[in-house]
PDB file of C-alpha atoms in Angstrom:
ATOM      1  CA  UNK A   1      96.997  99.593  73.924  1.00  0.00           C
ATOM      2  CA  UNK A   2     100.225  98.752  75.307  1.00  0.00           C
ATOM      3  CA  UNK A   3      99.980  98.071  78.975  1.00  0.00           C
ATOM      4  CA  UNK A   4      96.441  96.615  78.512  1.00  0.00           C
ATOM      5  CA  UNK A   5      97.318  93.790  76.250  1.00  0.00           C
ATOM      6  CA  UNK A   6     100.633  92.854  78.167  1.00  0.00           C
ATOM      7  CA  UNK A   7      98.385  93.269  81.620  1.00  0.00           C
ATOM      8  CA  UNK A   8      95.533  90.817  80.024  1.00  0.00           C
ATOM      9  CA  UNK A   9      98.442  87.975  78.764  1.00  0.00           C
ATOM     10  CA  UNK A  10      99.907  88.357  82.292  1.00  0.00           C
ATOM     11  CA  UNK A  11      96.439  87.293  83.772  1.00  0.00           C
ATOM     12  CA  UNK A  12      95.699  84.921  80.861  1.00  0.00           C
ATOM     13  CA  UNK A  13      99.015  83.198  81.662  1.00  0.00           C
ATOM     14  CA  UNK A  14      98.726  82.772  85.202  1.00  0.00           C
ATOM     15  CA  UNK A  15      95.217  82.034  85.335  1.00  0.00           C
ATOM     16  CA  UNK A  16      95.671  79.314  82.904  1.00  0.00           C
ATOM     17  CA  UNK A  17      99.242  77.717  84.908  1.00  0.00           C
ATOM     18  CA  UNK A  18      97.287  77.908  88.263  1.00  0.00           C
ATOM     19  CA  UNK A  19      93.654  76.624  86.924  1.00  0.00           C
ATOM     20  CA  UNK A  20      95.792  73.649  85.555  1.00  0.00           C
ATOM     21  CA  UNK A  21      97.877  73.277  87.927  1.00  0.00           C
ATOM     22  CA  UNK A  22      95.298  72.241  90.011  1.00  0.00           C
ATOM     23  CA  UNK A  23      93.466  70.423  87.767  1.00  0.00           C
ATOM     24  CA  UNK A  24      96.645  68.139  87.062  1.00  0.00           C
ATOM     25  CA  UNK A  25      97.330  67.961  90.751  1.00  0.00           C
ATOM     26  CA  UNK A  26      93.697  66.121  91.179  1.00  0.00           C
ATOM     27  CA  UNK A  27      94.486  64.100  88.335  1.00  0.00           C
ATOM     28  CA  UNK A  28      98.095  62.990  89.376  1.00  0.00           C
ATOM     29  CA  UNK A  29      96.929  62.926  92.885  1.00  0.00           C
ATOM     30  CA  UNK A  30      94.191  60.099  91.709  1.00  0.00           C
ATOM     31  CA  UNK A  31      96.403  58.422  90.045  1.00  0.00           C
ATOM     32  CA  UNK A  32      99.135  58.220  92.231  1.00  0.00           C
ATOM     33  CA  UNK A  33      96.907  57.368  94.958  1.00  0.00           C
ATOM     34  CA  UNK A  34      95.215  54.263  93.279  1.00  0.00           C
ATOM     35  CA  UNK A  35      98.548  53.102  91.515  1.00  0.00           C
ATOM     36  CA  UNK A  36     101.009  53.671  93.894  1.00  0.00           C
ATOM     37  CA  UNK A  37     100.346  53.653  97.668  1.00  0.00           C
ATOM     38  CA  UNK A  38     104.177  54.634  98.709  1.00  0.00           C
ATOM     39  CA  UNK A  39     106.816  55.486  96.133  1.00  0.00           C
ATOM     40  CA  UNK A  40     110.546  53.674  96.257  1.00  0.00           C
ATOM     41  CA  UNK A  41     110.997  55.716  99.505  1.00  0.00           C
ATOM     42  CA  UNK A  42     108.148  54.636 101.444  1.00  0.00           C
ATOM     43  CA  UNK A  43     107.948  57.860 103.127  1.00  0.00           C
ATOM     44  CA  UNK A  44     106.252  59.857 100.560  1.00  0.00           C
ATOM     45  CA  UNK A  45     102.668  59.268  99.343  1.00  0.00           C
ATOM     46  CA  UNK A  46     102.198  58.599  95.761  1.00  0.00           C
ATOM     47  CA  UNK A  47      99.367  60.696  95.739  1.00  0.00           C
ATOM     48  CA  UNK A  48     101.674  63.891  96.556  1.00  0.00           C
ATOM     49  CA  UNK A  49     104.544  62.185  93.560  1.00  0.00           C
ATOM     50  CA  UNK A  50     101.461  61.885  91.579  1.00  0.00           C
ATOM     51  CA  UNK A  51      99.936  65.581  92.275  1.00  0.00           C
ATOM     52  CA  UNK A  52     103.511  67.418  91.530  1.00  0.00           C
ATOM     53  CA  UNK A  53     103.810  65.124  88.793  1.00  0.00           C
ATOM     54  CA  UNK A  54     100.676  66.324  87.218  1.00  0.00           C
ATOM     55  CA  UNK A  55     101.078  69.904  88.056  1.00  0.00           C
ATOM     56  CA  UNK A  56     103.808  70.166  86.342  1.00  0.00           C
ATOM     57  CA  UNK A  57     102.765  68.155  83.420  1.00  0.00           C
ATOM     58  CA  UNK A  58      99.551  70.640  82.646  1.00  0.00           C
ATOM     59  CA  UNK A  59     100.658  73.854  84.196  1.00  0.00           C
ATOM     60  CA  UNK A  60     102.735  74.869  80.792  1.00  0.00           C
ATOM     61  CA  UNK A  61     100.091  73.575  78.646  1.00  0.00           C
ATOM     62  CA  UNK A  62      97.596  75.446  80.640  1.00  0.00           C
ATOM     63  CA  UNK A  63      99.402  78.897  80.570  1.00  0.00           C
ATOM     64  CA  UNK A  64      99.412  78.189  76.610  1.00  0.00           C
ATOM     65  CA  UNK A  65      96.033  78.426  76.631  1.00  0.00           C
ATOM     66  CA  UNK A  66      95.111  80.839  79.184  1.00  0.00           C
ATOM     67  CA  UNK A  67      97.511  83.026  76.948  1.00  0.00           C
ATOM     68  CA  UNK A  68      95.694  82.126  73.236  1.00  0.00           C
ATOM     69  CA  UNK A  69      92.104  82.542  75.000  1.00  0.00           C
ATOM     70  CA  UNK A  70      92.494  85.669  77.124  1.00  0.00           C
ATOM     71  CA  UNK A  71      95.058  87.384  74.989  1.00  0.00           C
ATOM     72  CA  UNK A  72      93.318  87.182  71.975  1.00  0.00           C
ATOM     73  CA  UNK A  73      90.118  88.720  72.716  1.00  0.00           C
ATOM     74  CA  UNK A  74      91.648  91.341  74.535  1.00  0.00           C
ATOM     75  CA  UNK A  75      94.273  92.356  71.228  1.00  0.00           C
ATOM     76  CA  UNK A  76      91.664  92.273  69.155  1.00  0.00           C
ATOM     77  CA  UNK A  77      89.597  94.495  71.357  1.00  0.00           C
ATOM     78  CA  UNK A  78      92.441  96.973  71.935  1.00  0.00           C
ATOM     79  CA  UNK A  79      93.126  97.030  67.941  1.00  0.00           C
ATOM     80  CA  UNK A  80      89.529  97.896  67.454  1.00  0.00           C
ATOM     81  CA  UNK A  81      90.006 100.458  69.741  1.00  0.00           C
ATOM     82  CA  UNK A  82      92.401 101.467  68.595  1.00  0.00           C
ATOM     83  CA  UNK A  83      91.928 102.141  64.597  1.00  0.00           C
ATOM     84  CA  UNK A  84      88.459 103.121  65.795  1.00  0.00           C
ATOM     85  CA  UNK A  85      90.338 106.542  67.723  1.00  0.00           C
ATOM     86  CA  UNK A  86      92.777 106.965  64.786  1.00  0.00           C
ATOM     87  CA  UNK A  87      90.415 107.011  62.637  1.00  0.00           C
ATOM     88  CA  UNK A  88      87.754 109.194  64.131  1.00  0.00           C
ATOM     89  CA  UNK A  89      87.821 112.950  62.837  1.00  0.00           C
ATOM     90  CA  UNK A  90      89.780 115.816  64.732  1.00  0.00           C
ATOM     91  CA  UNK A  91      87.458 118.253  66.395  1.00  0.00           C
ATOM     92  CA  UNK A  92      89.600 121.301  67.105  1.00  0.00           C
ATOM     93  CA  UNK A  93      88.091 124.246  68.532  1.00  0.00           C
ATOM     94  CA  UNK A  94      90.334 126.767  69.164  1.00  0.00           C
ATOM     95  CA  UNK A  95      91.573 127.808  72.571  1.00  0.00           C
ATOM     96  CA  UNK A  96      89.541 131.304  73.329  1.00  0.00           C
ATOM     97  CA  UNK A  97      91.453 133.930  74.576  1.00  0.00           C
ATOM     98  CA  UNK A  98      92.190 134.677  78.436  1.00  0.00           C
ATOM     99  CA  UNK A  99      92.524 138.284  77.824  1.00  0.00           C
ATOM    100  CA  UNK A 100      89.789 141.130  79.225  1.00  0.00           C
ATOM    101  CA  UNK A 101      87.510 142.192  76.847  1.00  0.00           C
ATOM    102  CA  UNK A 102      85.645 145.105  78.115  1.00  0.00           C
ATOM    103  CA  UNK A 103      82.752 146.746  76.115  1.00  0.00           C
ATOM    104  CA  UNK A 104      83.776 150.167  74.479  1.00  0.00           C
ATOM    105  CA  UNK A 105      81.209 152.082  77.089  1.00  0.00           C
ATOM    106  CA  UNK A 106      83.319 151.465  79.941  1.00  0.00           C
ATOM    107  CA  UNK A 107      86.778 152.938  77.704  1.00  0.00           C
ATOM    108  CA  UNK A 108      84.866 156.059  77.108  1.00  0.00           C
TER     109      UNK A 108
END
């Protein structure tokens, strides 16, 4: 239950950085590019200031969610599983023995 809830927030996480990453980076990159058509340098686009800008403006609010929409599922899926195996009754059938049993004709 473990390893597959920390495995799912890892994915959730970096899913949701990188999906809004790039959704920031269109949206800075937009901006920047109809605002600003060189920064105080001159050298540098605003539409790459703008991208980075906006990357790194959604990419922790992104991860947030990614974390609250994948994780959460997933928990409550594993705790389901979970009780549902705890829960569930203990068939034990004894082990049967490895040792030969002959029929008594074959002693006599």
């Amino acid at each position: 239950m473990t390893s597959t809830i920390t495995t799912d927030a890892a994915i959730g996480v970096i899913v949701g950085a990188v999906g809004s990453a790039a959704v920031g980076c269109v949206a800075g990159g937009a901006l920047g590019a109809g605002g600003f058509a060189f920064l105080v340098a001159g050298a540098v686009p605003g539409a790459v200031i703008g991208c980075l800008a906006g990357a790194a403006t959604f990419a922790p609010v992104g991860s947030l969610i990614g974390s609250i929409a994948v994780t959460g599922p997933i928990a409550i899926g594993a705790a389901i599983q979970y009780f549902s195996t705890i829960n569930a009754p203990f068939n034990h059938r004894p082990r049967q023995s490895r040792s030969l049993h002959l029929p008594v004709q074959w002693l006599a």
